[in-house]
Tab-separated table of C-alpha atoms in Angstrom:
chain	number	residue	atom	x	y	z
A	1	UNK	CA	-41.942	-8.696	-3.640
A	2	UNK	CA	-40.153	-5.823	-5.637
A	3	UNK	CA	-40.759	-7.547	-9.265
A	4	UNK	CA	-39.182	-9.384	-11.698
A	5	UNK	CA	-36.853	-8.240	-13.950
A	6	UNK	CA	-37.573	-9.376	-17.701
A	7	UNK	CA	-36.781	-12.798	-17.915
A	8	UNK	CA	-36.390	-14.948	-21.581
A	9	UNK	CA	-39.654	-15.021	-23.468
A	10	UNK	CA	-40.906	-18.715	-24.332
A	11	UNK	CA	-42.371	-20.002	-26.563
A	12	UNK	CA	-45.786	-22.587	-25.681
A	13	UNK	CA	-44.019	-25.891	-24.635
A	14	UNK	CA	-40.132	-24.416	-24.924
A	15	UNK	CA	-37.812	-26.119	-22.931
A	16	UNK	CA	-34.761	-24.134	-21.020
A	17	UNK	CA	-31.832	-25.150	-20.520
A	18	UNK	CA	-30.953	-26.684	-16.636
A	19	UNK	CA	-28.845	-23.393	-15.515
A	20	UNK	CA	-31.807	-21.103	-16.847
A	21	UNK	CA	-34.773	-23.021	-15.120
A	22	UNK	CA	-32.901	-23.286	-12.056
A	23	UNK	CA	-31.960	-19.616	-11.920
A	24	UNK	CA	-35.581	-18.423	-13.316
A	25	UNK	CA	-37.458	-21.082	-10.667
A	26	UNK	CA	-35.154	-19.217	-7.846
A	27	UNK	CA	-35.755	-16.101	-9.006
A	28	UNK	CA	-39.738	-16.475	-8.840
A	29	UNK	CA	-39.312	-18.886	-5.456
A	30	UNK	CA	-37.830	-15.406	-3.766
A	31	UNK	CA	-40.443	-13.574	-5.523
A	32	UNK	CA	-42.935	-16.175	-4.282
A	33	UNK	CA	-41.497	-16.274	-0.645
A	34	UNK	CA	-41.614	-12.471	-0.011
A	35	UNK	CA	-45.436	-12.826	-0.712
A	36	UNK	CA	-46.042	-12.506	-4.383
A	37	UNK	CA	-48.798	-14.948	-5.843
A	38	UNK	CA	-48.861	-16.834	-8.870
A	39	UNK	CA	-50.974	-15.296	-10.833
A	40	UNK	CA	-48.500	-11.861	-10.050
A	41	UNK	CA	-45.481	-13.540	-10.920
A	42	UNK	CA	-47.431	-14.928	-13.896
A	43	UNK	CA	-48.277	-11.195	-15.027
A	44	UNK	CA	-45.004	-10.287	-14.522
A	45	UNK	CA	-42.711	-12.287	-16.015
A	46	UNK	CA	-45.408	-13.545	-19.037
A	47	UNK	CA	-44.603	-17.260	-18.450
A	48	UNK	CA	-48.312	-18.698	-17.326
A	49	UNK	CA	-49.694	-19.620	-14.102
A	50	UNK	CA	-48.953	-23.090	-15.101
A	51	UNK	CA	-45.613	-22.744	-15.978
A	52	UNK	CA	-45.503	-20.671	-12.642
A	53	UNK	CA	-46.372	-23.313	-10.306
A	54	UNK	CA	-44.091	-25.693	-11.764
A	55	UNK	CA	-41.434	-23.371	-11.846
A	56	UNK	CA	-41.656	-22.711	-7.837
A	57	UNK	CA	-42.035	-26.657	-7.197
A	58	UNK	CA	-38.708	-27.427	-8.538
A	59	UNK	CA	-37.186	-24.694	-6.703
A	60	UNK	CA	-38.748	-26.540	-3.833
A	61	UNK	CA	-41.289	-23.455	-2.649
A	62	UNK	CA	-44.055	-24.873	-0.550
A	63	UNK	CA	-47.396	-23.422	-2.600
A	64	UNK	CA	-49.648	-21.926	-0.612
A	65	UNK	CA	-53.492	-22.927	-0.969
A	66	UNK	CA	-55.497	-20.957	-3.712
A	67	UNK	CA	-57.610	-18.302	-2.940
């Protein structure tokens, strides 16, 4: 992938608004899609590897197994 650009810091357990997950969840599912893992879109954008995963199963991005 070619990175992230900064996206909104959270804090633990902050909610975002509907337009901002969706557009945050796409943003890492294209991320996520042109091969970047978790754990690097975790690094990049700060949210965690949690938060990560979630994010890219509402946008509907098929996880790949862990390695």
């Amino acid at each position: 992938g070619g990175g992230i650009d900064p996206l909104p810091g959270l804090e633990l357990n902050e909610q975002m608004s509907d337009w901002l997950l969706e557009r945050v969840a796409r943003i890492m599912a294209d991320e996520y899609v042109k091969g970047a893992s978790v754990q690097q879109i975790s690094a990049q954008s700060g949210y965690s590897a949690a938060r990560v995963r979630s994010l890219l199963a509402g946008a509907g991005a098929e996880l790949r197994e862990r390695e």
